[in-house]
Amino acid sequence: MARYDIAIIGTGPAGVSAAITSVIRNKSVLLLGSADLSAKLKKAHEIRNYPGFAAVSGETLGAAFAEHLSSMGIEITEDKITSVYAMGDYFALQASSGLMYEAAAVILATGVIAGKPLEGEEELLGRGVSYCATCDAPLYRGKEVTVIGYSPKEEKEAAFLSEVTAKVTYIPMYKEEPQLPGSVVIVKDRAMGIGIQDGRRVVKTAGEPIVTDGVFVLRESVSAGQLVPGLATDGTHVLVDLQMKTNIEGCFACGDIAGRPYQYVKAAGQGNVAALSAVDYLDAKKRN
Amino acid sequence: MVRKISQEEFKDVLASKVALVDFSAVWCGPCKMVAPVIEALSDELDGQVDFFNVDVDDCPEIAAEYAIMSIPALILFKDGKSVDMKVGFRPQAELAAWIKGELN
């Protein structure tokens, strides 16, 4: 597979701006995200502080971004990145399509991912709490597991677990009726936290606690720290310096994920800085 | 160099002064990704730390003894005792800083 110079995750103002500057600086770019640009951008009623546009709707600005990208021949790859691995001199990006992309530098422009972790979730990660059914299911062969699913998309992971483990309890954190194999026990309750009880794990709910051997917490979008293992965050935002550098060499962040204020013009500006920093990083690497 | 060991050879971990054991499996994606990172780390810390790889499917008793519930699991051993664990993929710089901190 071709190794790109810069992979940019996110197609909001930060990601689009980063892609434009990277291409101007003659770098090969992999721009990943939704092709209809930022869904959030579309929702914006009116933006009044974006220079050049006295008053512009999010939809109009989004269309202008799309036109700008296409005029430069920049394509958007519609694939969801689930993990970014810092391999040392390059990054490997695992996508939900099953493809693995490679890039010498990475710019995170994913926007802020809402949703707080459950009580005990982070403390017990890897100690009876897992985010990856396909990774860890075989470790629970013959045991009982509980799946906390945040969207109907996670049901196929639960179905997979039911083929491997002795028992699966499924807690849907959404309104739709789950479609699962008959062997899966569905508990329509709200998961509140995860704890330890007599060497086993316990899922605290509004009602009866569920005692289990392992807990799989499956969300559609993962936090930045989960997306890029080893990335320093304050929980919500990635820690960056004024050059948009993160603690991982070659990895940069911009836009809402890099902190407040959540403004389009700030995101676009940071995207530009992140791209220029990535270019500097690549050039310095080439010299060595 | 990372040495892949069997259940019987695990005594070498316990006999080592400082050892890092990578618990993994062939079917686990993040394990595959962290393997070259551990290999590079073993070069960086050559002579200071012994590196081992344990396949949890081949060594179920050891995996159970150390309560491996998520892989890759990286356990640091000092004088045969497990002192700390990291779970999941980690960049080389983070692992190097972690182990060096434990060496002092």
mmCIF file of C-alpha atoms in Angstrom:
data_model
loop_
_atom_site.group_PDB
_atom_site.id
_atom_site.type_symbol
_atom_site.label_atom_id
_atom_site.label_comp_id
_atom_site.label_asym_id
_atom_site.label_seq_id
_atom_site.Cartn_x
_atom_site.Cartn_y
_atom_site.Cartn_z
ATOM 1 C CA MET A 1 0.000 0.000 0.000
ATOM 2 C CA ALA A 2 1.118 3.549 -0.787
ATOM 3 C CA ARG A 3 2.272 5.519 2.222
ATOM 4 C CA TYR A 4 0.816 9.031 2.259
ATOM 5 C CA ASP A 5 2.777 12.016 3.531
ATOM 6 C CA ILE A 6 -0.103 13.225 5.705
ATOM 7 C CA ALA A 7 -3.326 11.544 6.796
ATOM 8 C CA ILE A 8 -5.994 13.967 7.981
ATOM 9 C CA ILE A 9 -8.896 12.598 10.013
ATOM 10 C CA GLY A 10 -11.970 14.786 9.871
ATOM 11 C CA THR A 11 -13.618 16.930 7.223
ATOM 12 C CA GLY A 12 -14.789 19.906 9.257
ATOM 13 C CA PRO A 13 -13.180 23.345 8.783
ATOM 14 C CA ALA A 14 -9.966 22.212 10.526
ATOM 15 C CA GLY A 15 -9.483 19.099 8.387
ATOM 16 C CA VAL A 16 -10.406 20.858 5.144
ATOM 17 C CA SER A 17 -8.025 23.725 5.888
ATOM 18 C CA ALA A 18 -5.221 21.309 6.819
ATOM 19 C CA ALA A 19 -5.757 19.383 3.564
ATOM 20 C CA ILE A 20 -5.645 22.553 1.438
ATOM 21 C CA THR A 21 -2.405 23.790 3.004
ATOM 22 C CA SER A 22 -0.784 20.324 2.831
ATOM 23 C CA VAL A 23 -1.542 20.067 -0.880
ATOM 24 C CA ILE A 24 -0.283 23.611 -1.522
ATOM 25 C CA ARG A 25 2.963 22.450 0.125
ATOM 26 C CA ASN A 26 3.129 19.518 -2.302
ATOM 27 C CA LYS A 27 2.423 16.745 0.167
ATOM 28 C CA SER A 28 0.355 13.682 -0.674
ATOM 29 C CA VAL A 29 -2.768 13.777 1.448
ATOM 30 C CA LEU A 30 -5.281 11.200 2.628
ATOM 31 C CA LEU A 31 -8.362 13.116 3.803
ATOM 32 C CA LEU A 32 -10.681 10.847 5.780
ATOM 33 C CA GLY A 33 -14.228 11.576 6.861
ATOM 34 C CA SER A 34 -17.701 12.232 5.693
ATOM 35 C CA ALA A 35 -17.957 13.519 2.103
ATOM 36 C CA ASP A 36 -20.884 15.795 2.878
ATOM 37 C CA LEU A 37 -18.424 17.701 5.091
ATOM 38 C CA SER A 38 -19.103 18.502 8.672
ATOM 39 C CA ALA A 39 -22.599 17.515 9.692
ATOM 40 C CA LYS A 40 -22.236 20.066 12.460
ATOM 41 C CA LEU A 41 -21.289 22.742 9.940
ATOM 42 C CA LYS A 42 -24.505 22.076 8.045
ATOM 43 C CA LYS A 43 -26.527 22.691 11.158
ATOM 44 C CA ALA A 44 -25.024 26.123 11.810
ATOM 45 C CA HIS A 45 -27.641 28.726 11.179
ATOM 46 C CA GLU A 46 -25.483 31.732 10.486
ATOM 47 C CA ILE A 47 -21.773 32.409 10.873
ATOM 48 C CA ARG A 48 -20.859 36.058 11.130
ATOM 49 C CA ASN A 49 -17.153 36.068 11.983
ATOM 50 C CA TYR A 50 -15.645 34.152 9.061
ATOM 51 C CA PRO A 51 -13.575 36.731 7.130
ATOM 52 C CA GLY A 52 -14.823 37.203 3.594
ATOM 53 C CA PHE A 53 -18.360 36.216 4.495
ATOM 54 C CA ALA A 54 -20.340 38.905 6.333
ATOM 55 C CA ALA A 55 -23.091 36.431 7.147
ATOM 56 C CA VAL A 56 -23.041 32.900 5.837
ATOM 57 C CA SER A 57 -25.035 29.774 6.580
ATOM 58 C CA GLY A 58 -23.202 26.611 7.527
ATOM 59 C CA GLU A 59 -24.559 24.930 4.440
ATOM 60 C CA THR A 60 -23.204 27.631 2.110
ATOM 61 C CA LEU A 61 -19.806 27.567 3.808
ATOM 62 C CA GLY A 62 -19.748 23.760 3.559
ATOM 63 C CA ALA A 63 -20.523 23.953 -0.164
ATOM 64 C CA ALA A 64 -17.722 26.504 -0.610
ATOM 65 C CA PHE A 65 -15.316 24.157 1.215
ATOM 66 C CA ALA A 66 -16.338 21.264 -1.046
ATOM 67 C CA GLU A 67 -15.781 23.393 -4.132
ATOM 68 C CA HIS A 68 -12.388 24.533 -2.857
ATOM 69 C CA LEU A 69 -11.321 20.917 -2.299
ATOM 70 C CA SER A 70 -12.514 19.720 -5.691
ATOM 71 C CA SER A 71 -10.859 22.690 -7.468
ATOM 72 C CA MET A 72 -7.556 21.427 -5.999
ATOM 73 C CA GLY A 73 -8.284 17.809 -6.825
ATOM 74 C CA ILE A 74 -8.500 16.785 -3.161
ATOM 75 C CA GLU A 75 -10.743 13.793 -2.657
ATOM 76 C CA ILE A 76 -12.417 12.683 0.540
ATOM 77 C CA THR A 77 -12.052 9.025 1.496
ATOM 78 C CA GLU A 78 -15.213 7.956 3.301
ATOM 79 C CA ASP A 79 -13.840 5.480 5.780
ATOM 80 C CA LYS A 80 -14.004 5.472 9.562
ATOM 81 C CA ILE A 81 -10.694 5.215 11.408
ATOM 82 C CA THR A 82 -10.943 3.102 14.558
ATOM 83 C CA SER A 83 -7.275 3.094 15.655
ATOM 84 C CA VAL A 84 -4.166 5.088 14.854
ATOM 85 C CA TYR A 85 -0.970 3.242 15.711
ATOM 86 C CA ALA A 86 2.251 5.231 16.158
ATOM 87 C CA MET A 87 4.708 2.759 14.666
ATOM 88 C CA GLY A 88 7.766 4.977 15.103
ATOM 89 C CA ASP A 89 8.627 6.405 11.695
ATOM 90 C CA TYR A 90 5.067 6.132 10.354
ATOM 91 C CA PHE A 91 1.460 5.744 11.427
ATOM 92 C CA ALA A 92 -0.834 2.812 10.657
ATOM 93 C CA LEU A 93 -4.522 3.735 10.490
ATOM 94 C CA GLN A 94 -6.978 0.899 11.008
ATOM 95 C CA ALA A 95 -10.305 1.586 9.297
ATOM 96 C CA SER A 96 -13.682 0.029 9.971
ATOM 97 C CA SER A 97 -13.742 -1.083 6.302
ATOM 98 C CA GLY A 98 -10.938 -3.468 7.266
ATOM 99 C CA LEU A 99 -8.370 -1.471 5.283
ATOM 100 C CA MET A 100 -5.133 -0.326 6.894
ATOM 101 C CA TYR A 101 -3.791 3.023 5.680
ATOM 102 C CA GLU A 102 -0.259 4.307 6.192
ATOM 103 C CA ALA A 103 1.001 7.867 6.530
ATOM 104 C CA ALA A 104 4.223 9.521 7.666
ATOM 105 C CA ALA A 105 2.305 12.140 9.688
ATOM 106 C CA VAL A 106 -1.232 12.367 11.079
ATOM 107 C CA ILE A 107 -3.470 15.372 11.712
ATOM 108 C CA LEU A 108 -6.440 14.795 14.023
ATOM 109 C CA ALA A 109 -9.391 17.030 13.155
ATOM 110 C CA THR A 110 -12.191 14.808 14.373
ATOM 111 C CA GLY A 111 -14.121 17.404 16.330
ATOM 112 C CA VAL A 112 -15.090 16.850 19.921
ATOM 113 C CA ILE A 113 -16.592 13.508 20.683
ATOM 114 C CA ALA A 114 -19.261 13.911 23.308
ATOM 115 C CA GLY A 115 -20.016 11.351 25.976
ATOM 116 C CA LYS A 116 -18.357 10.696 29.289
ATOM 117 C CA PRO A 117 -16.938 7.280 30.193
ATOM 118 C CA LEU A 118 -18.891 5.191 32.696
ATOM 119 C CA GLU A 119 -17.787 5.164 36.308
ATOM 120 C CA GLY A 120 -14.964 2.621 36.650
ATOM 121 C CA GLU A 121 -14.669 2.129 32.885
ATOM 122 C CA GLU A 122 -11.215 3.632 32.399
ATOM 123 C CA GLU A 123 -9.808 2.213 35.637
ATOM 124 C CA LEU A 124 -10.826 -1.331 34.668
ATOM 125 C CA LEU A 125 -9.890 -1.123 30.985
ATOM 126 C CA GLY A 126 -7.927 -4.253 30.170
ATOM 127 C CA ARG A 127 -8.854 -5.695 33.543
ATOM 128 C CA GLY A 128 -12.275 -6.996 32.639
ATOM 129 C CA VAL A 129 -13.396 -4.056 30.515
ATOM 130 C CA SER A 130 -12.783 -4.110 26.772
ATOM 131 C CA TYR A 131 -13.629 -1.909 23.788
ATOM 132 C CA CYS A 132 -12.896 -4.556 21.175
ATOM 133 C CA ALA A 133 -15.068 -7.657 20.882
ATOM 134 C CA THR A 134 -13.121 -9.132 17.984
ATOM 135 C CA CYS A 135 -9.828 -8.591 19.885
ATOM 136 C CA ASP A 136 -10.769 -10.016 23.241
ATOM 137 C CA ALA A 137 -13.716 -12.387 22.718
ATOM 138 C CA PRO A 138 -11.553 -15.556 22.685
ATOM 139 C CA LEU A 139 -10.247 -14.663 26.176
ATOM 140 C CA TYR A 140 -13.806 -15.141 27.471
ATOM 141 C CA ARG A 141 -14.410 -18.576 25.996
ATOM 142 C CA GLY A 142 -16.815 -20.417 28.327
ATOM 143 C CA LYS A 143 -17.375 -17.292 30.435
ATOM 144 C CA GLU A 144 -20.188 -14.793 30.865
ATOM 145 C CA VAL A 145 -19.919 -11.325 29.377
ATOM 146 C CA THR A 146 -22.022 -8.200 29.348
ATOM 147 C CA VAL A 147 -22.178 -5.845 26.391
ATOM 148 C CA ILE A 148 -23.080 -2.181 26.820
ATOM 149 C CA GLY A 149 -24.033 -1.076 23.294
ATOM 150 C CA TYR A 150 -24.486 2.594 22.423
ATOM 151 C CA SER A 151 -25.933 2.063 18.943
ATOM 152 C CA PRO A 152 -27.699 -0.739 17.027
ATOM 153 C CA LYS A 153 -24.481 -1.141 14.992
ATOM 154 C CA GLU A 154 -22.917 -2.835 18.024
ATOM 155 C CA GLU A 155 -25.424 -5.699 17.937
ATOM 156 C CA LYS A 156 -23.360 -7.692 15.467
ATOM 157 C CA GLU A 157 -20.431 -7.571 17.892
ATOM 158 C CA ALA A 158 -22.738 -8.928 20.610
ATOM 159 C CA ALA A 159 -23.937 -11.665 18.259
ATOM 160 C CA PHE A 160 -20.304 -12.564 17.550
ATOM 161 C CA LEU A 161 -19.566 -12.724 21.288
ATOM 162 C CA SER A 162 -22.529 -15.055 21.780
ATOM 163 C CA GLU A 163 -20.878 -17.571 19.432
ATOM 164 C CA VAL A 164 -17.698 -17.622 21.512
ATOM 165 C CA THR A 165 -18.741 -17.124 25.134
ATOM 166 C CA ALA A 166 -21.065 -19.055 27.450
ATOM 167 C CA LYS A 167 -23.528 -16.214 27.968
ATOM 168 C CA VAL A 168 -24.045 -12.686 26.674
ATOM 169 C CA THR A 169 -26.136 -10.055 28.429
ATOM 170 C CA TYR A 170 -26.856 -7.039 26.254
ATOM 171 C CA ILE A 171 -27.706 -3.584 27.580
ATOM 172 C CA PRO A 172 -28.932 -1.315 24.772
ATOM 173 C CA MET A 173 -28.189 2.359 25.561
ATOM 174 C CA TYR A 174 -30.658 3.446 22.842
ATOM 175 C CA LYS A 175 -34.357 3.264 22.103
ATOM 176 C CA GLU A 176 -34.532 0.882 19.110
ATOM 177 C CA GLU A 177 -35.481 -2.757 19.715
ATOM 178 C CA PRO A 178 -32.265 -4.889 19.559
ATOM 179 C CA GLN A 179 -32.176 -7.638 16.902
ATOM 180 C CA LEU A 180 -30.066 -10.364 18.505
ATOM 181 C CA PRO A 181 -29.781 -14.165 18.581
ATOM 182 C CA GLY A 182 -32.216 -15.806 21.009
ATOM 183 C CA SER A 183 -29.428 -16.859 23.387
ATOM 184 C CA VAL A 184 -28.564 -13.239 24.200
ATOM 185 C CA VAL A 185 -30.237 -11.877 27.321
ATOM 186 C CA ILE A 186 -31.411 -8.311 26.734
ATOM 187 C CA VAL A 187 -31.624 -6.048 29.780
ATOM 188 C CA LYS A 188 -33.415 -2.794 29.094
ATOM 189 C CA ASP A 189 -31.819 -0.746 31.790
ATOM 190 C CA ARG A 190 -29.293 2.044 31.919
ATOM 191 C CA ALA A 191 -25.667 1.059 32.657
ATOM 192 C CA MET A 192 -24.333 3.454 35.295
ATOM 193 C CA GLY A 193 -20.888 2.085 36.117
ATOM 194 C CA ILE A 194 -18.579 -0.920 36.344
ATOM 195 C CA GLY A 195 -17.061 -2.347 39.496
ATOM 196 C CA ILE A 196 -15.452 -5.429 41.020
ATOM 197 C CA GLN A 197 -17.280 -7.927 43.210
ATOM 198 C CA ASP A 198 -15.736 -11.161 44.550
ATOM 199 C CA GLY A 199 -13.150 -11.250 41.774
ATOM 200 C CA ARG A 200 -15.803 -10.828 39.075
ATOM 201 C CA ARG A 201 -17.047 -7.689 37.357
ATOM 202 C CA VAL A 202 -20.345 -6.054 38.118
ATOM 203 C CA VAL A 203 -22.323 -3.658 35.922
ATOM 204 C CA LYS A 204 -24.244 -1.192 38.013
ATOM 205 C CA THR A 205 -27.602 -0.265 36.566
ATOM 206 C CA ALA A 206 -30.614 1.703 37.716
ATOM 207 C CA GLY A 207 -32.135 -1.664 38.682
ATOM 208 C CA GLU A 208 -30.479 -4.994 39.569
ATOM 209 C CA PRO A 209 -26.661 -5.065 39.223
ATOM 210 C CA ILE A 210 -25.380 -7.588 36.670
ATOM 211 C CA VAL A 211 -22.519 -9.834 37.805
ATOM 212 C CA THR A 212 -20.364 -10.962 34.902
ATOM 213 C CA ASP A 213 -16.817 -11.986 33.894
ATOM 214 C CA GLY A 214 -16.151 -9.307 31.314
ATOM 215 C CA VAL A 215 -17.738 -6.066 30.143
ATOM 216 C CA PHE A 216 -17.587 -4.843 26.555
ATOM 217 C CA VAL A 217 -18.336 -1.141 26.168
ATOM 218 C CA LEU A 218 -19.084 -0.500 22.501
ATOM 219 C CA ARG A 219 -19.555 3.051 21.201
ATOM 220 C CA GLU A 220 -19.755 4.371 17.691
ATOM 221 C CA SER A 221 -17.184 7.063 18.275
ATOM 222 C CA VAL A 222 -14.184 6.597 20.509
ATOM 223 C CA SER A 223 -12.374 9.303 22.462
ATOM 224 C CA ALA A 224 -9.125 10.732 21.098
ATOM 225 C CA GLY A 225 -7.094 8.809 23.670
ATOM 226 C CA GLN A 226 -8.667 5.545 22.521
ATOM 227 C CA LEU A 227 -8.327 6.449 18.854
ATOM 228 C CA VAL A 228 -4.591 7.084 19.227
ATOM 229 C CA PRO A 229 -3.137 4.889 21.996
ATOM 230 C CA GLY A 230 -0.587 6.859 23.997
ATOM 231 C CA LEU A 231 -2.002 10.282 23.081
ATOM 232 C CA ALA A 232 -2.005 12.803 25.944
ATOM 233 C CA THR A 233 -5.445 14.327 26.556
ATOM 234 C CA ASP A 234 -7.264 16.101 29.358
ATOM 235 C CA GLY A 235 -10.176 13.701 28.907
ATOM 236 C CA THR A 236 -12.059 15.757 26.315
ATOM 237 C CA HIS A 237 -9.332 17.562 24.372
ATOM 238 C CA VAL A 238 -5.976 16.545 22.946
ATOM 239 C CA LEU A 239 -3.100 18.419 24.570
ATOM 240 C CA VAL A 240 -1.307 20.501 21.921
ATOM 241 C CA ASP A 241 1.243 23.267 21.839
ATOM 242 C CA LEU A 242 0.964 26.429 19.733
ATOM 243 C CA GLN A 243 2.320 24.483 16.722
ATOM 244 C CA MET A 244 -0.557 22.008 17.168
ATOM 245 C CA LYS A 245 1.927 19.278 18.130
ATOM 246 C CA THR A 246 0.718 16.478 20.386
ATOM 247 C CA ASN A 247 2.928 14.398 22.711
ATOM 248 C CA ILE A 248 3.407 11.863 19.898
ATOM 249 C CA GLU A 249 5.984 12.866 17.317
ATOM 250 C CA GLY A 250 4.432 13.331 13.888
ATOM 251 C CA CYS A 251 0.894 13.532 15.265
ATOM 252 C CA PHE A 252 -0.887 16.911 15.266
ATOM 253 C CA ALA A 253 -4.380 18.012 16.305
ATOM 254 C CA CYS A 254 -6.552 20.997 15.364
ATOM 255 C CA GLY A 255 -10.086 22.314 15.599
ATOM 256 C CA ASP A 256 -12.536 21.485 18.383
ATOM 257 C CA ILE A 257 -10.578 18.390 19.461
ATOM 258 C CA ALA A 258 -7.649 20.700 20.316
ATOM 259 C CA GLY A 259 -9.780 22.760 22.712
ATOM 260 C CA ARG A 260 -12.082 25.735 23.021
ATOM 261 C CA PRO A 261 -13.335 28.043 21.600
ATOM 262 C CA TYR A 262 -15.419 25.947 19.205
ATOM 263 C CA GLN A 263 -15.367 28.371 16.275
ATOM 264 C CA TYR A 264 -15.106 27.704 12.539
ATOM 265 C CA VAL A 265 -12.540 30.396 11.942
ATOM 266 C CA LYS A 266 -10.350 29.168 14.812
ATOM 267 C CA ALA A 267 -10.620 25.578 13.520
ATOM 268 C CA ALA A 268 -9.605 26.637 9.995
ATOM 269 C CA GLY A 269 -6.661 28.617 11.397
ATOM 270 C CA GLN A 270 -5.450 25.717 13.518
ATOM 271 C CA GLY A 271 -5.808 23.382 10.517
ATOM 272 C CA ASN A 272 -3.405 25.619 8.651
ATOM 273 C CA VAL A 273 -0.902 25.607 11.552
ATOM 274 C CA ALA A 274 -1.158 21.823 11.946
ATOM 275 C CA ALA A 275 -0.483 21.297 8.234
ATOM 276 C CA LEU A 276 2.551 23.595 8.251
ATOM 277 C CA SER A 277 3.906 21.853 11.357
ATOM 278 C CA ALA A 278 3.391 18.472 9.693
ATOM 279 C CA VAL A 279 5.257 19.736 6.613
ATOM 280 C CA ASP A 280 8.134 20.942 8.824
ATOM 281 C CA TYR A 281 8.194 17.566 10.560
ATOM 282 C CA LEU A 282 8.335 15.678 7.256
ATOM 283 C CA ASP A 283 11.052 17.940 5.847
ATOM 284 C CA ALA A 284 13.175 17.595 8.989
ATOM 285 C CA LYS A 285 12.775 13.826 8.829
ATOM 286 C CA LYS A 286 13.925 13.774 5.226
ATOM 287 C CA ARG A 287 17.077 15.740 6.124
ATOM 288 C CA ASN A 288 18.103 13.230 8.790
ATOM 289 C CA MET B 1 15.366 -9.539 20.420
ATOM 290 C CA VAL B 2 12.001 -10.816 21.654
ATOM 291 C CA ARG B 3 11.983 -14.503 22.571
ATOM 292 C CA LYS B 4 8.779 -16.441 22.001
ATOM 293 C CA ILE B 5 8.390 -18.917 24.848
ATOM 294 C CA SER B 6 6.277 -21.905 25.756
ATOM 295 C CA GLN B 7 4.528 -22.583 29.058
ATOM 296 C CA GLU B 8 7.523 -24.662 30.229
ATOM 297 C CA GLU B 9 9.990 -21.903 29.376
ATOM 298 C CA PHE B 10 8.139 -19.304 31.450
ATOM 299 C CA LYS B 11 10.557 -20.093 34.326
ATOM 300 C CA ASP B 12 13.123 -18.058 32.356
ATOM 301 C CA VAL B 13 10.941 -14.967 32.915
ATOM 302 C CA LEU B 14 10.887 -15.654 36.642
ATOM 303 C CA ALA B 15 14.666 -16.149 36.682
ATOM 304 C CA SER B 16 15.311 -12.891 34.842
ATOM 305 C CA LYS B 17 16.309 -9.731 36.724
ATOM 306 C CA VAL B 18 14.056 -7.457 34.628
ATOM 307 C CA ALA B 19 11.739 -8.859 31.962
ATOM 308 C CA LEU B 20 8.978 -7.541 29.769
ATOM 309 C CA VAL B 21 6.424 -10.116 28.664
ATOM 310 C CA ASP B 22 4.132 -9.388 25.737
ATOM 311 C CA PHE B 23 0.989 -11.525 26.115
ATOM 312 C CA SER B 24 -0.656 -11.735 22.718
ATOM 313 C CA ALA B 25 -2.351 -13.988 20.185
ATOM 314 C CA VAL B 26 -2.232 -14.470 16.437
ATOM 315 C CA TRP B 27 -5.862 -13.385 15.948
ATOM 316 C CA CYS B 28 -5.485 -10.016 17.696
ATOM 317 C CA GLY B 29 -4.952 -6.955 15.482
ATOM 318 C CA PRO B 30 -3.423 -4.581 18.057
ATOM 319 C CA CYS B 31 -1.023 -7.404 19.093
ATOM 320 C CA LYS B 32 0.226 -7.611 15.518
ATOM 321 C CA MET B 33 0.771 -3.839 15.488
ATOM 322 C CA VAL B 34 2.601 -3.696 18.820
ATOM 323 C CA ALA B 35 4.948 -6.603 17.960
ATOM 324 C CA PRO B 36 7.402 -4.538 15.837
ATOM 325 C CA VAL B 37 7.290 -1.776 18.487
ATOM 326 C CA ILE B 38 8.334 -4.287 21.174
ATOM 327 C CA GLU B 39 11.023 -5.614 18.856
ATOM 328 C CA ALA B 40 12.446 -2.094 18.404
ATOM 329 C CA LEU B 41 12.187 -1.511 22.159
ATOM 330 C CA SER B 42 14.169 -4.680 22.817
ATOM 331 C CA ASP B 43 16.995 -3.242 20.695
ATOM 332 C CA GLU B 44 16.783 0.073 22.541
ATOM 333 C CA LEU B 45 16.980 -1.622 25.957
ATOM 334 C CA ASP B 46 19.314 -4.424 24.904
ATOM 335 C CA GLY B 47 21.297 -5.740 27.879
ATOM 336 C CA GLN B 48 19.022 -4.064 30.449
ATOM 337 C CA VAL B 49 15.744 -5.927 30.001
ATOM 338 C CA ASP B 50 14.894 -9.401 28.705
ATOM 339 C CA PHE B 51 11.966 -9.502 26.286
ATOM 340 C CA PHE B 52 9.538 -12.408 25.945
ATOM 341 C CA ASN B 53 6.409 -13.144 23.951
ATOM 342 C CA VAL B 54 3.699 -15.451 25.288
ATOM 343 C CA ASP B 55 0.872 -16.667 23.069
ATOM 344 C CA VAL B 56 -2.167 -16.818 25.379
ATOM 345 C CA ASP B 57 -3.672 -19.692 23.360
ATOM 346 C CA ASP B 58 -0.528 -21.796 23.758
ATOM 347 C CA CYS B 59 -0.110 -20.869 27.438
ATOM 348 C CA PRO B 60 -3.615 -20.722 28.958
ATOM 349 C CA GLU B 61 -2.393 -21.515 32.494
ATOM 350 C CA ILE B 62 0.040 -18.606 32.554
ATOM 351 C CA ALA B 63 -2.563 -16.287 31.030
ATOM 352 C CA ALA B 64 -4.981 -17.316 33.787
ATOM 353 C CA GLU B 65 -2.348 -16.955 36.514
ATOM 354 C CA TYR B 66 -1.671 -13.331 35.498
ATOM 355 C CA ALA B 67 -5.398 -12.635 34.878
ATOM 356 C CA ILE B 68 -4.945 -11.609 31.247
ATOM 357 C CA MET B 69 -8.353 -10.242 30.206
ATOM 358 C CA SER B 70 -7.375 -8.029 27.309
ATOM 359 C CA ILE B 71 -4.501 -8.270 24.883
ATOM 360 C CA PRO B 72 -1.912 -7.184 24.066
ATOM 361 C CA ALA B 73 -0.992 -7.092 27.765
ATOM 362 C CA LEU B 74 2.551 -6.041 28.603
ATOM 363 C CA ILE B 75 3.704 -7.115 32.035
ATOM 364 C CA LEU B 76 6.944 -5.944 33.571
ATOM 365 C CA PHE B 77 8.654 -8.467 35.858
ATOM 366 C CA LYS B 78 11.383 -7.670 38.380
ATOM 367 C CA ASP B 79 13.102 -10.600 40.078
ATOM 368 C CA GLY B 80 10.273 -12.878 39.029
ATOM 369 C CA LYS B 81 7.478 -10.665 40.350
ATOM 370 C CA SER B 82 5.037 -8.780 38.168
ATOM 371 C CA VAL B 83 5.346 -5.084 39.082
ATOM 372 C CA ASP B 84 3.213 -3.282 36.502
ATOM 373 C CA MET B 85 1.082 -3.836 33.420
ATOM 374 C CA LYS B 86 0.096 -1.896 30.308
ATOM 375 C CA VAL B 87 -2.782 -2.989 28.136
ATOM 376 C CA GLY B 88 -3.273 -2.329 24.441
ATOM 377 C CA PHE B 89 -1.043 -0.814 21.799
ATOM 378 C CA ARG B 90 1.486 1.724 23.154
ATOM 379 C CA PRO B 91 4.061 3.812 21.255
ATOM 380 C CA GLN B 92 7.722 2.936 21.766
ATOM 381 C CA ALA B 93 8.565 6.236 23.526
ATOM 382 C CA GLU B 94 5.855 5.668 26.151
ATOM 383 C CA LEU B 95 6.967 2.093 26.810
ATOM 384 C CA ALA B 96 10.621 3.100 27.007
ATOM 385 C CA ALA B 97 9.833 5.851 29.535
ATOM 386 C CA TRP B 98 7.678 3.436 31.551
ATOM 387 C CA ILE B 99 10.336 0.713 31.748
ATOM 388 C CA LYS B 100 13.208 3.137 32.393
ATOM 389 C CA GLY B 101 11.173 4.617 35.256
ATOM 390 C CA GLU B 102 10.877 1.147 36.769
ATOM 391 C CA LEU B 103 14.572 0.362 36.286
ATOM 392 C CA ASN B 104 15.703 3.138 38.630
#
